[in-house]
PDB file of C-alpha atoms in Angstrom:
ATOM      1  CA  MET A  20       0.000   0.000   0.000  1.00  0.00           C
ATOM      2  CA  GLN A  21       1.166   3.477  -0.881  1.00  0.00           C
ATOM      3  CA  LEU A  22      -1.664   5.601   0.435  1.00  0.00           C
ATOM      4  CA  VAL A  23      -0.046   9.032   0.587  1.00  0.00           C
ATOM      5  CA  PRO A  24       1.417   8.915  -2.945  1.00  0.00           C
ATOM      6  CA  PHE A  25      -1.934   7.773  -4.354  1.00  0.00           C
ATOM      7  CA  ILE A  26      -3.807  10.484  -2.451  1.00  0.00           C
ATOM      8  CA  TYR A  27      -1.364  13.042  -3.832  1.00  0.00           C
ATOM      9  CA  LEU A  28      -1.688  11.631  -7.352  1.00  0.00           C
ATOM     10  CA  GLY A  29      -5.502  11.780  -7.203  1.00  0.00           C
ATOM     11  CA  ALA A  30      -5.545  15.323  -5.834  1.00  0.00           C
ATOM     12  CA  LYS A  31      -2.993  16.508  -8.386  1.00  0.00           C
ATOM     13  CA  HIS A  32      -4.943  14.943 -11.225  1.00  0.00           C
ATOM     14  CA  MET A  33      -8.145  16.681 -10.201  1.00  0.00           C
ATOM     15  CA  VAL A  34      -6.611  20.095  -9.490  1.00  0.00           C
ATOM     16  CA  THR A  35      -4.772  20.051 -12.845  1.00  0.00           C
ATOM     17  CA  GLY A  36      -7.526  18.238 -14.767  1.00  0.00           C
ATOM     18  CA  TYR A  37      -8.899  21.165 -16.747  1.00  0.00           C
ATOM     19  CA  ASP A  38     -11.571  18.997 -18.385  1.00  0.00           C
ATOM     20  CA  HIS A  39     -13.005  17.997 -15.003  1.00  0.00           C
ATOM     21  CA  LEU A  40     -12.704  21.568 -13.736  1.00  0.00           C
ATOM     22  CA  LEU A  41     -14.493  22.994 -16.774  1.00  0.00           C
ATOM     23  CA  PHE A  42     -17.385  20.593 -16.230  1.00  0.00           C
ATOM     24  CA  LEU A  43     -17.483  21.415 -12.516  1.00  0.00           C
ATOM     25  CA  PHE A  44     -17.467  25.136 -13.327  1.00  0.00           C
ATOM     26  CA  GLY A  45     -20.385  24.616 -15.693  1.00  0.00           C
ATOM     27  CA  VAL A  46     -22.303  22.568 -13.152  1.00  0.00           C
ATOM     28  CA  ILE A  47     -22.133  25.206 -10.433  1.00  0.00           C
ATOM     29  CA  PHE A  48     -22.322  28.252 -12.712  1.00  0.00           C
ATOM     30  CA  PHE A  49     -25.950  29.049 -11.885  1.00  0.00           C
ATOM     31  CA  LEU A  50     -26.161  27.309  -8.499  1.00  0.00           C
ATOM     32  CA  TYR A  51     -26.508  29.928  -5.784  1.00  0.00           C
ATOM     33  CA  ARG A  52     -27.272  27.856  -2.693  1.00  0.00           C
ATOM     34  CA  MET A  53     -24.545  25.788  -1.066  1.00  0.00           C
ATOM     35  CA  ARG A  54     -27.071  23.014  -0.580  1.00  0.00           C
ATOM     36  CA  ASP A  55     -27.517  22.752  -4.352  1.00  0.00           C
ATOM     37  CA  VAL A  56     -23.769  22.940  -4.960  1.00  0.00           C
ATOM     38  CA  GLY A  57     -23.280  20.133  -2.431  1.00  0.00           C
ATOM     39  CA  LEU A  58     -25.968  17.985  -4.060  1.00  0.00           C
ATOM     40  CA  TYR A  59     -24.619  18.317  -7.590  1.00  0.00           C
ATOM     41  CA  VAL A  60     -20.987  17.885  -6.577  1.00  0.00           C
ATOM     42  CA  THR A  61     -21.981  14.795  -4.577  1.00  0.00           C
ATOM     43  CA  LEU A  62     -23.792  13.312  -7.595  1.00  0.00           C
ATOM     44  CA  PHE A  63     -20.712  13.981  -9.722  1.00  0.00           C
ATOM     45  CA  ALA A  64     -18.457  12.410  -7.069  1.00  0.00           C
ATOM     46  CA  ILE A  65     -20.660   9.318  -6.736  1.00  0.00           C
ATOM     47  CA  GLY A  66     -20.660   8.867 -10.502  1.00  0.00           C
ATOM     48  CA  HIS A  67     -16.938   9.174 -11.022  1.00  0.00           C
ATOM     49  CA  SER A  68     -16.069   7.196  -7.885  1.00  0.00           C
ATOM     50  CA  MET A  69     -18.175   4.228  -8.982  1.00  0.00           C
ATOM     51  CA  THR A  70     -16.696   3.922 -12.463  1.00  0.00           C
ATOM     52  CA  LEU A  71     -13.169   4.673 -11.282  1.00  0.00           C
ATOM     53  CA  LEU A  72     -13.349   1.752  -8.854  1.00  0.00           C
ATOM     54  CA  TYR A  73     -15.188  -0.477 -11.307  1.00  0.00           C
ATOM     55  CA  GLY A  74     -12.882   0.324 -14.221  1.00  0.00           C
ATOM     56  CA  VAL A  75      -9.656  -0.402 -12.364  1.00  0.00           C
ATOM     57  CA  LEU A  76     -10.825  -3.361 -10.265  1.00  0.00           C
ATOM     58  CA  SER A  77     -12.584  -5.117 -13.157  1.00  0.00           C
ATOM     59  CA  GLY A  78      -9.747  -4.401 -15.568  1.00  0.00           C
ATOM     60  CA  THR A  79     -12.165  -2.677 -17.924  1.00  0.00           C
ATOM     61  CA  HIS A  80     -10.094  -0.757 -20.431  1.00  0.00           C
ATOM     62  CA  VAL A  81     -11.669   1.964 -22.507  1.00  0.00           C
ATOM     63  CA  ASN A  82      -9.940   4.078 -25.081  1.00  0.00           C
ATOM     64  CA  PRO A  83      -8.742   7.197 -23.231  1.00  0.00           C
ATOM     65  CA  HIS A  84      -9.239   9.403 -26.304  1.00  0.00           C
ATOM     66  CA  LEU A  85     -12.879   8.387 -26.653  1.00  0.00           C
ATOM     67  CA  VAL A  86     -13.584   8.793 -22.943  1.00  0.00           C
ATOM     68  CA  ASP A  87     -11.908  12.193 -22.909  1.00  0.00           C
ATOM     69  CA  ALA A  88     -13.928  13.193 -26.006  1.00  0.00           C
ATOM     70  CA  ILE A  89     -17.093  12.308 -24.071  1.00  0.00           C
ATOM     71  CA  ILE A  90     -15.788  14.359 -21.161  1.00  0.00           C
ATOM     72  CA  GLY A  91     -15.358  17.249 -23.606  1.00  0.00           C
ATOM     73  CA  PHE A  92     -18.941  16.640 -24.726  1.00  0.00           C
ATOM     74  CA  SER A  93     -20.057  16.871 -21.079  1.00  0.00           C
ATOM     75  CA  VAL A  94     -18.579  20.384 -20.980  1.00  0.00           C
ATOM     76  CA  VAL A  95     -20.437  21.314 -24.172  1.00  0.00           C
ATOM     77  CA  TYR A  96     -23.656  19.812 -22.811  1.00  0.00           C
ATOM     78  CA  LYS A  97     -23.417  21.754 -19.550  1.00  0.00           C
ATOM     79  CA  ALA A  98     -22.720  25.033 -21.357  1.00  0.00           C
ATOM     80  CA  LEU A  99     -25.734  24.449 -23.623  1.00  0.00           C
ATOM     81  CA  ASP A 100     -27.837  23.630 -20.575  1.00  0.00           C
ATOM     82  CA  ASN A 101     -26.667  26.833 -18.857  1.00  0.00           C
ATOM     83  CA  LEU A 102     -27.603  28.809 -21.967  1.00  0.00           C
ATOM     84  CA  GLY A 103     -31.108  27.326 -21.962  1.00  0.00           C
ATOM     85  CA  ALA A 104     -30.545  25.806 -25.402  1.00  0.00           C
ATOM     86  CA  PHE A 105     -32.509  22.609 -24.769  1.00  0.00           C
ATOM     87  CA  GLN A 106     -35.547  24.544 -23.608  1.00  0.00           C
ATOM     88  CA  ARG A 107     -35.414  26.980 -26.525  1.00  0.00           C
ATOM     89  CA  MET A 108     -34.567  24.492 -29.267  1.00  0.00           C
ATOM     90  CA  PHE A 109     -36.467  21.384 -28.170  1.00  0.00           C
ATOM     91  CA  ASP A 110     -38.903  22.738 -25.584  1.00  0.00           C
ATOM     92  CA  VAL A 111     -37.560  20.241 -23.062  1.00  0.00           C
ATOM     93  CA  GLN A 112     -35.367  20.551 -19.997  1.00  0.00           C
ATOM     94  CA  PRO A 113     -33.268  17.438 -19.362  1.00  0.00           C
ATOM     95  CA  ASN A 114     -32.959  16.271 -15.766  1.00  0.00           C
ATOM     96  CA  THR A 115     -29.829  18.133 -14.676  1.00  0.00           C
ATOM     97  CA  LYS A 116     -29.187  15.888 -11.688  1.00  0.00           C
ATOM     98  CA  ALA A 117     -29.329  12.733 -13.813  1.00  0.00           C
ATOM     99  CA  ALA A 118     -27.056  14.350 -16.420  1.00  0.00           C
ATOM    100  CA  VAL A 119     -24.434  15.244 -13.809  1.00  0.00           C
ATOM    101  CA  LEU A 120     -24.498  11.691 -12.422  1.00  0.00           C
ATOM    102  CA  ILE A 121     -24.293  10.096 -15.887  1.00  0.00           C
ATOM    103  CA  PHE A 122     -21.460  12.351 -16.991  1.00  0.00           C
ATOM    104  CA  GLY A 123     -19.816  11.584 -13.642  1.00  0.00           C
ATOM    105  CA  PHE A 124     -19.715   7.933 -14.752  1.00  0.00           C
ATOM    106  CA  PHE A 125     -17.767   8.917 -17.868  1.00  0.00           C
ATOM    107  CA  HIS A 126     -15.427  11.156 -15.889  1.00  0.00           C
ATOM    108  CA  GLY A 127     -14.744   8.144 -13.633  1.00  0.00           C
ATOM    109  CA  PHE A 128     -13.725   6.025 -16.606  1.00  0.00           C
ATOM    110  CA  GLY A 129     -11.440   8.890 -17.579  1.00  0.00           C
ATOM    111  CA  LEU A 130      -9.863   8.718 -14.131  1.00  0.00           C
ATOM    112  CA  ALA A 131      -9.596   4.933 -14.414  1.00  0.00           C
ATOM    113  CA  THR A 132      -7.695   5.209 -17.701  1.00  0.00           C
ATOM    114  CA  LYS A 133      -5.190   7.531 -16.017  1.00  0.00           C
ATOM    115  CA  LEU A 134      -4.698   5.138 -13.117  1.00  0.00           C
ATOM    116  CA  GLN A 135      -4.398   2.152 -15.459  1.00  0.00           C
ATOM    117  CA  GLU A 136      -1.392   3.806 -17.111  1.00  0.00           C
ATOM    118  CA  PHE A 137       0.582   2.862 -13.997  1.00  0.00           C
ATOM    119  CA  THR A 138       1.787  -0.621 -13.158  1.00  0.00           C
ATOM    120  CA  LEU A 139      -0.487  -1.448 -10.243  1.00  0.00           C
ATOM    121  CA  SER A 140       0.486  -4.218  -7.889  1.00  0.00           C
ATOM    122  CA  SER A 141      -2.332  -6.451  -6.698  1.00  0.00           C
ATOM    123  CA  ASP A 142      -0.947  -6.047  -3.160  1.00  0.00           C
ATOM    124  CA  GLY A 143      -2.884  -3.211  -1.606  1.00  0.00           C
ATOM    125  CA  LEU A 144      -4.659  -2.481  -4.897  1.00  0.00           C
ATOM    126  CA  VAL A 145      -8.046  -1.686  -3.366  1.00  0.00           C
ATOM    127  CA  ALA A 146      -6.516   0.533  -0.683  1.00  0.00           C
ATOM    128  CA  ASN A 147      -4.428   2.375  -3.270  1.00  0.00           C
ATOM    129  CA  ILE A 148      -7.435   2.931  -5.552  1.00  0.00           C
ATOM    130  CA  VAL A 149      -9.495   4.188  -2.623  1.00  0.00           C
ATOM    131  CA  ALA A 150      -6.580   6.472  -1.646  1.00  0.00           C
ATOM    132  CA  PHE A 151      -6.444   7.791  -5.222  1.00  0.00           C
ATOM    133  CA  ASN A 152     -10.181   8.431  -5.116  1.00  0.00           C
ATOM    134  CA  VAL A 153      -9.863  10.216  -1.756  1.00  0.00           C
ATOM    135  CA  GLY A 154      -7.194  12.370  -3.363  1.00  0.00           C
ATOM    136  CA  VAL A 155      -9.498  13.081  -6.299  1.00  0.00           C
ATOM    137  CA  GLU A 156     -12.229  14.194  -3.902  1.00  0.00           C
ATOM    138  CA  LEU A 157      -9.786  16.350  -1.907  1.00  0.00           C
ATOM    139  CA  GLY A 158      -8.521  17.911  -5.123  1.00  0.00           C
ATOM    140  CA  GLN A 159     -12.094  18.491  -6.243  1.00  0.00           C
ATOM    141  CA  LEU A 160     -12.900  20.234  -2.950  1.00  0.00           C
ATOM    142  CA  ILE A 161      -9.816  22.434  -3.257  1.00  0.00           C
ATOM    143  CA  ALA A 162     -10.688  23.354  -6.841  1.00  0.00           C
ATOM    144  CA  LEU A 163     -14.339  23.831  -5.945  1.00  0.00           C
ATOM    145  CA  GLY A 164     -13.367  26.210  -3.155  1.00  0.00           C
ATOM    146  CA  GLY A 165     -11.375  28.342  -5.562  1.00  0.00           C
ATOM    147  CA  ILE A 166     -14.124  28.269  -8.193  1.00  0.00           C
ATOM    148  CA  LEU A 167     -16.776  29.205  -5.631  1.00  0.00           C
ATOM    149  CA  ILE A 168     -14.733  32.121  -4.309  1.00  0.00           C
ATOM    150  CA  ALA A 169     -14.126  33.465  -7.817  1.00  0.00           C
ATOM    151  CA  ILE A 170     -17.654  32.944  -9.105  1.00  0.00           C
ATOM    152  CA  SER A 171     -19.220  34.382  -5.937  1.00  0.00           C
ATOM    153  CA  ALA A 172     -17.198  37.566  -6.334  1.00  0.00           C
ATOM    154  CA  TRP A 173     -18.076  37.702 -10.024  1.00  0.00           C
ATOM    155  CA  ARG A 174     -21.799  37.236  -9.303  1.00  0.00           C
ATOM    156  CA  ARG A 175     -21.760  40.286  -6.995  1.00  0.00           C
ATOM    157  CA  SER A 176     -20.554  42.467  -9.843  1.00  0.00           C
ATOM    158  CA  ASP A 177     -22.957  44.160 -12.228  1.00  0.00           C
ATOM    159  CA  ALA A 178     -21.122  42.516 -15.125  1.00  0.00           C
ATOM    160  CA  PHE A 179     -22.116  38.929 -14.263  1.00  0.00           C
ATOM    161  CA  ARG A 180     -25.500  38.975 -16.023  1.00  0.00           C
ATOM    162  CA  ARG A 181     -23.972  40.549 -19.120  1.00  0.00           C
ATOM    163  CA  GLN A 182     -21.004  38.178 -19.171  1.00  0.00           C
ATOM    164  CA  ALA A 183     -22.819  34.914 -18.329  1.00  0.00           C
ATOM    165  CA  PHE A 184     -23.697  34.202 -21.953  1.00  0.00           C
ATOM    166  CA  ALA A 185     -20.137  34.856 -23.149  1.00  0.00           C
ATOM    167  CA  ALA A 186     -18.685  32.752 -20.333  1.00  0.00           C
ATOM    168  CA  ASN A 187     -20.855  29.784 -21.274  1.00  0.00           C
ATOM    169  CA  ALA A 188     -20.098  30.296 -24.975  1.00  0.00           C
ATOM    170  CA  LEU A 189     -16.393  30.114 -24.060  1.00  0.00           C
ATOM    171  CA  LEU A 190     -17.086  27.039 -21.926  1.00  0.00           C
ATOM    172  CA  MET A 191     -18.819  25.394 -24.885  1.00  0.00           C
ATOM    173  CA  THR A 192     -15.938  26.337 -27.181  1.00  0.00           C
ATOM    174  CA  ALA A 193     -13.453  24.792 -24.745  1.00  0.00           C
ATOM    175  CA  GLY A 194     -15.547  21.608 -24.743  1.00  0.00           C
ATOM    176  CA  PHE A 195     -15.513  21.473 -28.552  1.00  0.00           C
ATOM    177  CA  VAL A 196     -11.736  21.990 -28.538  1.00  0.00           C
ATOM    178  CA  LEU A 197     -11.375  19.092 -26.079  1.00  0.00           C
ATOM    179  CA  ILE A 198     -13.566  16.884 -28.275  1.00  0.00           C
ATOM    180  CA  GLY A 199     -11.593  17.779 -31.399  1.00  0.00           C
ATOM    181  CA  HIS A 200      -8.252  17.252 -29.701  1.00  0.00           C
ATOM    182  CA  GLN A 201      -9.250  13.833 -28.363  1.00  0.00           C
ATOM    183  CA  LEU A 202     -10.838  12.644 -31.611  1.00  0.00           C
ATOM    184  CA  THR A 203      -7.723  13.721 -33.490  1.00  0.00           C
ATOM    185  CA  GLY A 204      -5.661  11.641 -31.070  1.00  0.00           C
ATOM    186  CA  TYR A 205      -8.019   8.696 -31.491  1.00  0.00           C
ATOM    187  CA  PHE A 206      -7.906   8.690 -35.284  1.00  0.00           C
ATOM    188  CA  ALA A 207      -4.144   9.345 -35.353  1.00  0.00           C
ATOM    189  CA  SER A 208      -3.375   6.318 -33.166  1.00  0.00           C
TER     190      SER A 208
END
């Protein structure tokens, strides 16, 4: 067992994982109550924890480029949802809680592919995976704290309402860039 290194690795991956952070930013963009933030972040954590553990323990290998393209799509989806696109275009509002949980599953497979890049000994495997996941959650809380501080200050400014559309358009663009980058990697390999 190497608990501390795996905790560090998980936290580092989440704090530097811009794709996960972009999705998290999109999820909490219009959430004003901490109770709602806690609920959505918990759903995301449950989703990615389940598939992280399942993916590594079952030896399920998925193509990292395809999973990361889906993660990019989750960013696009959340930006579209924030912009009210589904309501305007299709006159339907998808269940946002279910979407966050489902995309959490894909984010977990993304985490599993990162962990599977390492040679993992079967000795202490479960403890090390759990330690990695604890690190991911700690990293997510650290990142979430920073995002909440920044977005709370931004929301108090008069510019927030005017800039919300542009921010989500940029978020969507970043998601499309992630999708394109990952699909290019998939077809090039």
